mmCIF file with all atom_site columns, C-alpha atoms in Angstrom:
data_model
loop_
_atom_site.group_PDB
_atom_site.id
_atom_site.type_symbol
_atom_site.label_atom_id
_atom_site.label_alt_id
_atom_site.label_comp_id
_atom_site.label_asym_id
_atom_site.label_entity_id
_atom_site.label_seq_id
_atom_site.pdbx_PDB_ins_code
_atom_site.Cartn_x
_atom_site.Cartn_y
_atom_site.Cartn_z
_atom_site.occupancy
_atom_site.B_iso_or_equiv
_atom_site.pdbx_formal_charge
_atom_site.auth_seq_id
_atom_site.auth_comp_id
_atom_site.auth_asym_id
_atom_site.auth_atom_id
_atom_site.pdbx_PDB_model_num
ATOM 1   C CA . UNK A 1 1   ? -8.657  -15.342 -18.678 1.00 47.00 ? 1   UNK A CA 1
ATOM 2   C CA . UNK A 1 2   ? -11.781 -15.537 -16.425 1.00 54.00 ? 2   UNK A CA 1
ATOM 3   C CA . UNK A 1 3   ? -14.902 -13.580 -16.995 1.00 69.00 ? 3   UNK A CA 1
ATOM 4   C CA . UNK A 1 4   ? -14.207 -10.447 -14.180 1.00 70.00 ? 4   UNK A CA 1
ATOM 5   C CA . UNK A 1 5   ? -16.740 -8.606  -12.060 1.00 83.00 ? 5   UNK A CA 1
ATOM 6   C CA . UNK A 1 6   ? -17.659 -5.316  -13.230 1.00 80.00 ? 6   UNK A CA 1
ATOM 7   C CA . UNK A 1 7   ? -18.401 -2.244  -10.705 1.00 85.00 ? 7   UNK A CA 1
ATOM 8   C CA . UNK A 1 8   ? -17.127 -2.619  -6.890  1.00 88.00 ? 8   UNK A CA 1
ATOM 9   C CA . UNK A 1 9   ? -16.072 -6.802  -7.606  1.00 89.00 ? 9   UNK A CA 1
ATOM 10  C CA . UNK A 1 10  ? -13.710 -5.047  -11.096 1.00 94.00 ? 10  UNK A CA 1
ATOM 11  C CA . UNK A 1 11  ? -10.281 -6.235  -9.542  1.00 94.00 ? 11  UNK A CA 1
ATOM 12  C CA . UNK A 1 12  ? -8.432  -3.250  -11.197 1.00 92.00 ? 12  UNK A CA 1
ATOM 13  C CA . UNK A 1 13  ? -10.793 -1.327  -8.185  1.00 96.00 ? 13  UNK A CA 1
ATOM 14  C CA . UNK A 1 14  ? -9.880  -3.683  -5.665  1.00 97.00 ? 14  UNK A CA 1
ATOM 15  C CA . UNK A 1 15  ? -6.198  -3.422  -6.973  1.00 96.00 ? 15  UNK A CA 1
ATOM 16  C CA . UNK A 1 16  ? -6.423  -0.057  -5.976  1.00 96.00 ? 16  UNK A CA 1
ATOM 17  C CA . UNK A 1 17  ? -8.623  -0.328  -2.872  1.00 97.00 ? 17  UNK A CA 1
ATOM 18  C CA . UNK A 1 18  ? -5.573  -2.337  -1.559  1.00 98.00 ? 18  UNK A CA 1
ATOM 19  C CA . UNK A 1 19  ? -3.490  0.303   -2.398  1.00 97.00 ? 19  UNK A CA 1
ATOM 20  C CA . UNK A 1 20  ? -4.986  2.728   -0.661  1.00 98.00 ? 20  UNK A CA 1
ATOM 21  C CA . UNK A 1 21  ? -5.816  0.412   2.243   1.00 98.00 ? 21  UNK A CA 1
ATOM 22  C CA . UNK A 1 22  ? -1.922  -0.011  2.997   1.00 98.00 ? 22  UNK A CA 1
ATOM 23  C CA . UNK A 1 23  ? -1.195  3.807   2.308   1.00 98.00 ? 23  UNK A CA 1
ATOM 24  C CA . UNK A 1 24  ? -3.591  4.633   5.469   1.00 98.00 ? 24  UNK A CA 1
ATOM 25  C CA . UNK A 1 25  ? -2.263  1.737   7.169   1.00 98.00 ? 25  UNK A CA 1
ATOM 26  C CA . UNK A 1 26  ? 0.890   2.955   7.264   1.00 97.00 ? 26  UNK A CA 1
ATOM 27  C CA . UNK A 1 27  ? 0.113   6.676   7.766   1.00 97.00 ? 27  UNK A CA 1
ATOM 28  C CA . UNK A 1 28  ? -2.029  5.429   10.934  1.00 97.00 ? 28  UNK A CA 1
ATOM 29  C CA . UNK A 1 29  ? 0.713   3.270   12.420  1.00 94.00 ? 29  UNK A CA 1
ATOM 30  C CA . UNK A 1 30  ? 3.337   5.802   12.120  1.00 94.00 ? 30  UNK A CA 1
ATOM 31  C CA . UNK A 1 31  ? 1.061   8.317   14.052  1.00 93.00 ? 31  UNK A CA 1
ATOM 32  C CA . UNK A 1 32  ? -0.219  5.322   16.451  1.00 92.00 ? 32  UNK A CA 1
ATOM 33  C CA . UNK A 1 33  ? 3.411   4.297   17.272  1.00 88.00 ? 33  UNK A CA 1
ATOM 34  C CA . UNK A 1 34  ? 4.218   8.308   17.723  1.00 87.00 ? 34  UNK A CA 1
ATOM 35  C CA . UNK A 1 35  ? 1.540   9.071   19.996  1.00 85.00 ? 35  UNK A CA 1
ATOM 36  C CA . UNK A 1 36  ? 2.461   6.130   22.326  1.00 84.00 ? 36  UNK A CA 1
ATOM 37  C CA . UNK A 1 37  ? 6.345   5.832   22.102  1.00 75.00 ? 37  UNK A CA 1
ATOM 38  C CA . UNK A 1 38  ? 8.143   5.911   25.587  1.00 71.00 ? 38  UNK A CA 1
ATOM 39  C CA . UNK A 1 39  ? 11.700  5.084   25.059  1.00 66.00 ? 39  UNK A CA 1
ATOM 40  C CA . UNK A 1 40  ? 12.360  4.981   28.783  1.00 68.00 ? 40  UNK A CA 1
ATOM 41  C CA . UNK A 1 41  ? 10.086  1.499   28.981  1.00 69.00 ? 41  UNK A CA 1
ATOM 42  C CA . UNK A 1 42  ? 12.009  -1.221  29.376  1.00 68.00 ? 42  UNK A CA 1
ATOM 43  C CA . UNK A 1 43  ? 9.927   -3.176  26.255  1.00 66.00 ? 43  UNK A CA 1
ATOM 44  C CA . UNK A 1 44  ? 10.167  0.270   24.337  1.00 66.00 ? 44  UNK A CA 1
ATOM 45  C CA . UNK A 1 45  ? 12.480  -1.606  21.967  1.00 66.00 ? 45  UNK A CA 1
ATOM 46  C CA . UNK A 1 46  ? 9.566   -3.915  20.969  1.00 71.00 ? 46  UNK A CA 1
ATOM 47  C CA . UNK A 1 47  ? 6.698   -1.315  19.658  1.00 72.00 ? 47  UNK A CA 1
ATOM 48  C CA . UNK A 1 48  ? 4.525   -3.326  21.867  1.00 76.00 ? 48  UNK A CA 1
ATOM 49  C CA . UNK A 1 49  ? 3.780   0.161   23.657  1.00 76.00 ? 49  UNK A CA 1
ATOM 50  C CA . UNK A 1 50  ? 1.699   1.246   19.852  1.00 80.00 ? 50  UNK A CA 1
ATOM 51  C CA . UNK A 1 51  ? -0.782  -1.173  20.854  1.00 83.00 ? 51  UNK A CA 1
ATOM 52  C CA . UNK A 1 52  ? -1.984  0.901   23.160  1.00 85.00 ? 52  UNK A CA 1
ATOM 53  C CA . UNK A 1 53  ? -3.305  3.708   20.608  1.00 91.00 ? 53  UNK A CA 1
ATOM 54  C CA . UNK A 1 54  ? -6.525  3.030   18.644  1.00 94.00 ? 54  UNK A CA 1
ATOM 55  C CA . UNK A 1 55  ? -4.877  4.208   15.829  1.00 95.00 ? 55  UNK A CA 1
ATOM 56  C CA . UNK A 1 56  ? -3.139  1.313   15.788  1.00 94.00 ? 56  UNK A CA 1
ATOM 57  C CA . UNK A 1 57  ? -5.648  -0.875  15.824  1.00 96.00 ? 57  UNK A CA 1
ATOM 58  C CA . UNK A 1 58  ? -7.772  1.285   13.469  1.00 97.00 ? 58  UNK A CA 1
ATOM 59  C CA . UNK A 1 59  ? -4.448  0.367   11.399  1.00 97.00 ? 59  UNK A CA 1
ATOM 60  C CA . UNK A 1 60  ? -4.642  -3.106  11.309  1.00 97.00 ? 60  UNK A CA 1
ATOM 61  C CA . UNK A 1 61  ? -7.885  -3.442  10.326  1.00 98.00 ? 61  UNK A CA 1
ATOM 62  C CA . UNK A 1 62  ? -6.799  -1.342  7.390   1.00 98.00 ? 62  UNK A CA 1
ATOM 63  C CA . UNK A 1 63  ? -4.446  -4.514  6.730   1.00 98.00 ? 63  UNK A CA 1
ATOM 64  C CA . UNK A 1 64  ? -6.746  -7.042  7.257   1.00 98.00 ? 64  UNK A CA 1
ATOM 65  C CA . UNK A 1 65  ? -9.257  -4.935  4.496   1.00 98.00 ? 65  UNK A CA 1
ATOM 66  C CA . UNK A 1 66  ? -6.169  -4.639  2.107   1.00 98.00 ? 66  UNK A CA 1
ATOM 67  C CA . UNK A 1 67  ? -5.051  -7.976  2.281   1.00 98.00 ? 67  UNK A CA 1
ATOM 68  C CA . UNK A 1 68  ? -8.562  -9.715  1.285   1.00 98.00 ? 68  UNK A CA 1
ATOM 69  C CA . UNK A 1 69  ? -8.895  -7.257  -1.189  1.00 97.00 ? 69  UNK A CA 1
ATOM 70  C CA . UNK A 1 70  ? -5.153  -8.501  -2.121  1.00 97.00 ? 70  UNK A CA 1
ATOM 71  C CA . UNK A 1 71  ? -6.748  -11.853 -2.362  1.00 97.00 ? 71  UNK A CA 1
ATOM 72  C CA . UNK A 1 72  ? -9.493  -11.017 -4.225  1.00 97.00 ? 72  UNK A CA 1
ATOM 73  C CA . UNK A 1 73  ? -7.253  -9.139  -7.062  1.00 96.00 ? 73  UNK A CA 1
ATOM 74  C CA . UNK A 1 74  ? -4.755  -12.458 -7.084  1.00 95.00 ? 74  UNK A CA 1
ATOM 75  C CA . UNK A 1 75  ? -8.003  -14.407 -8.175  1.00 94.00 ? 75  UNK A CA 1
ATOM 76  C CA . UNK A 1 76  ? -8.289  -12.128 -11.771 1.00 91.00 ? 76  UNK A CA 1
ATOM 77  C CA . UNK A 1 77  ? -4.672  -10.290 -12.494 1.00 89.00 ? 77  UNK A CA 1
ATOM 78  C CA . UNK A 1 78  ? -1.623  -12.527 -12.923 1.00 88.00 ? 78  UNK A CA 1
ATOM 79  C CA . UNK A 1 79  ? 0.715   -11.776 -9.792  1.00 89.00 ? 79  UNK A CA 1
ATOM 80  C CA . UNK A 1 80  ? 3.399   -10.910 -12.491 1.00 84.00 ? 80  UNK A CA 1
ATOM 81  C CA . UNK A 1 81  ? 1.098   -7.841  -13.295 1.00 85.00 ? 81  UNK A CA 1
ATOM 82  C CA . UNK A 1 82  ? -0.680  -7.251  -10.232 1.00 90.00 ? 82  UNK A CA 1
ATOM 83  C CA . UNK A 1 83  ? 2.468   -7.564  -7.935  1.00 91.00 ? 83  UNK A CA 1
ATOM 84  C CA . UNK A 1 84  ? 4.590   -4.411  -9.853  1.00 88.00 ? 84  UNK A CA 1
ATOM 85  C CA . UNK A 1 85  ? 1.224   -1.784  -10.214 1.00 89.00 ? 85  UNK A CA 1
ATOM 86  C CA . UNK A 1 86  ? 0.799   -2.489  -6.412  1.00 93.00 ? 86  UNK A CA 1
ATOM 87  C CA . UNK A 1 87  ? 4.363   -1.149  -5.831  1.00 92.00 ? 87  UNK A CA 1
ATOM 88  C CA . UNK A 1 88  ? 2.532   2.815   -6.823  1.00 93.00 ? 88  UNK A CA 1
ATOM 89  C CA . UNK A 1 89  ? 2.511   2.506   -2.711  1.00 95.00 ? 89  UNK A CA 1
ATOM 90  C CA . UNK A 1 90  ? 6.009   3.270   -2.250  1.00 93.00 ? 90  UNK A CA 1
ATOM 91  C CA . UNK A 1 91  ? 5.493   6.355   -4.130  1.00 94.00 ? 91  UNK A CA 1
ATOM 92  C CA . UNK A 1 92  ? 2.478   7.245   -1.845  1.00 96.00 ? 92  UNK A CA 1
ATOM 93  C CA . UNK A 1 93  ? 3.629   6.402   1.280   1.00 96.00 ? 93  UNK A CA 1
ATOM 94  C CA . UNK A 1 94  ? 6.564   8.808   1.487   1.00 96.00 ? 94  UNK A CA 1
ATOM 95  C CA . UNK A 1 95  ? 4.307   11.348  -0.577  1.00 96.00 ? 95  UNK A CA 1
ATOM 96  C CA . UNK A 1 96  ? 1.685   10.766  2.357   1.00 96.00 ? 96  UNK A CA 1
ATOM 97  C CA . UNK A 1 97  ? 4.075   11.155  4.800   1.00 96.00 ? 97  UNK A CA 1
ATOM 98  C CA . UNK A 1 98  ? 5.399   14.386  3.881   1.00 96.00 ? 98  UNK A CA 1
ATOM 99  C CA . UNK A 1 99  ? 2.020   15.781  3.249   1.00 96.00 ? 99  UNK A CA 1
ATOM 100 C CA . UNK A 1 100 ? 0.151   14.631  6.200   1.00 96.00 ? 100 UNK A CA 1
ATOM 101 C CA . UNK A 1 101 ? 2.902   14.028  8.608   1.00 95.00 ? 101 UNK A CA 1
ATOM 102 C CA . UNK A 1 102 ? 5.065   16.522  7.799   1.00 95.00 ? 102 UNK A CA 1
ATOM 103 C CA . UNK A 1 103 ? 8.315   14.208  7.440   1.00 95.00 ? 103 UNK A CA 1
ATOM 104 C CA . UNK A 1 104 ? 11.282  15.774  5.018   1.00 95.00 ? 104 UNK A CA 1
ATOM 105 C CA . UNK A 1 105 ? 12.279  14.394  1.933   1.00 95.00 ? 105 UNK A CA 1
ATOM 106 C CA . UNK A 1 106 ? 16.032  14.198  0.850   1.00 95.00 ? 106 UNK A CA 1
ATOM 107 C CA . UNK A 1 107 ? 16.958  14.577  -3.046  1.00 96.00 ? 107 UNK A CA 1
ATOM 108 C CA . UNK A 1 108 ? 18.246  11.180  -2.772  1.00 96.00 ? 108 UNK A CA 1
ATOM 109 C CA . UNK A 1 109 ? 14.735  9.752   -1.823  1.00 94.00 ? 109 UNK A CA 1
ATOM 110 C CA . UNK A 1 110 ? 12.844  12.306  -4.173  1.00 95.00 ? 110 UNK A CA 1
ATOM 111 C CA . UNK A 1 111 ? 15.032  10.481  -7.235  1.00 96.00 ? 111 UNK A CA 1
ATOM 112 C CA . UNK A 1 112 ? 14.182  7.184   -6.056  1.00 94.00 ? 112 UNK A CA 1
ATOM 113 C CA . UNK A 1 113 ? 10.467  8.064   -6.278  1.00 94.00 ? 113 UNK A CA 1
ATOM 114 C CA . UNK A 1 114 ? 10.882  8.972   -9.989  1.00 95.00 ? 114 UNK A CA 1
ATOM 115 C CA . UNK A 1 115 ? 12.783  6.080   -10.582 1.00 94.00 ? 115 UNK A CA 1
ATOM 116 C CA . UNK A 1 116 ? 9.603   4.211   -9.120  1.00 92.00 ? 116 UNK A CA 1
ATOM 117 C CA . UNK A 1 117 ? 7.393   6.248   -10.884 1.00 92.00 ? 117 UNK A CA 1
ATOM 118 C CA . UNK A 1 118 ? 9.245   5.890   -14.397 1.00 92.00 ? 118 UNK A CA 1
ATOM 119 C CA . UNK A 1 119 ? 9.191   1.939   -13.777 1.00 89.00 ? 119 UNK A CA 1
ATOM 120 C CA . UNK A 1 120 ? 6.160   1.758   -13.232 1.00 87.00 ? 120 UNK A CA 1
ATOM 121 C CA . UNK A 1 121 ? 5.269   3.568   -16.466 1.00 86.00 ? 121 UNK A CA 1
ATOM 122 C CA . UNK A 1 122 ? 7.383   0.794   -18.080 1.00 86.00 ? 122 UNK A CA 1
ATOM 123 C CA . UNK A 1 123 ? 5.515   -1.679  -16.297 1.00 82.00 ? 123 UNK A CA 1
ATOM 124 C CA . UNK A 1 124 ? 1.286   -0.210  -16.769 1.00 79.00 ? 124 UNK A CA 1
ATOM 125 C CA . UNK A 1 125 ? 1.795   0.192   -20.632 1.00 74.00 ? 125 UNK A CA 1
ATOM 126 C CA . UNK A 1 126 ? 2.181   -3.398  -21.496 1.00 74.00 ? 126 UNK A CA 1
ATOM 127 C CA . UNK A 1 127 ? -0.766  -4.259  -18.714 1.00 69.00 ? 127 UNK A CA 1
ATOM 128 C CA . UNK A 1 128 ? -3.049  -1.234  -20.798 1.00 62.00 ? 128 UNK A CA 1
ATOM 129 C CA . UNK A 1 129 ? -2.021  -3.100  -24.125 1.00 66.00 ? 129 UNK A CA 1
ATOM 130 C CA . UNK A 1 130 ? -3.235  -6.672  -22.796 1.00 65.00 ? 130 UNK A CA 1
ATOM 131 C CA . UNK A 1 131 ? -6.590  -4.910  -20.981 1.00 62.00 ? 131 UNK A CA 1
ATOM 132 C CA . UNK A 1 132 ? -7.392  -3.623  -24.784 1.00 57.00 ? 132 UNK A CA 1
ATOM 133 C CA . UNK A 1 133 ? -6.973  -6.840  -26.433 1.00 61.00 ? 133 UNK A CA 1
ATOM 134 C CA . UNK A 1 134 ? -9.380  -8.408  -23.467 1.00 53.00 ? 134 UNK A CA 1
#
């Protein structure tokens, strides 16, 4: 495996910056495409209309930050590992949207998040065992 940066450059960070990146992506295009829905414009149908809010766009420069940062963790961690620990996302994203946006949970979603959660416990010890032996 390739020598990898330390500090801000340690992929494991940028794993996690991406993370994060599409967490407030999503957060800020779900309050962009709020603030701006009309559903009695005739192109309501299209979500062109969440253009119009600079949340929006605020939102997809979160996606263009997460997706070099993407690129940047593909160039150190195996996809095969880097692809599953990414998934932690749809764990946050309904977690963010409750907190912050005050959306409701059903049980049935709630158990899906632990099933998430539990695989990705399966899924991180393995990656911790081949990080010691590095």
């Amino acid at each position: 495996m390739r020598d990898r940066p330390s500090g801000f450059g340690n992929p494991w960070l940028q794993l996690a910056l991406s993370v994060i990146c599409v967490l407030v992506s999503e957060l800020l295009l779900k309050r962009g495409a709020s603030d701006t829905a009309n559903p009695d414009a005739f192109w309501s149908w299209t979500g062109v209309s969440g253009l119009a809010s600079p949340l929006v766009w605020l939102a997809i420069i979160f996606v263009i930050i997460s997706f070099i940062s993407w690129l940047y963790v593909l160039k150190y961690i195996p996809l095969s590992v880097a692809f599953p620990l990414s998934r932690v996302v749809d764990v946050l994203v309904p977690l963010g949207s409750w907190i912050i946006l005050g959306e409701l949970i059903s049980a049935r979603r709630w158990c899906g998040i632990a099933l998430v959660i539990i695989g990705l416990a399966v899924v991180v010890k393995p990656v911790a065992q081949m990080e010691e032996r590095l």
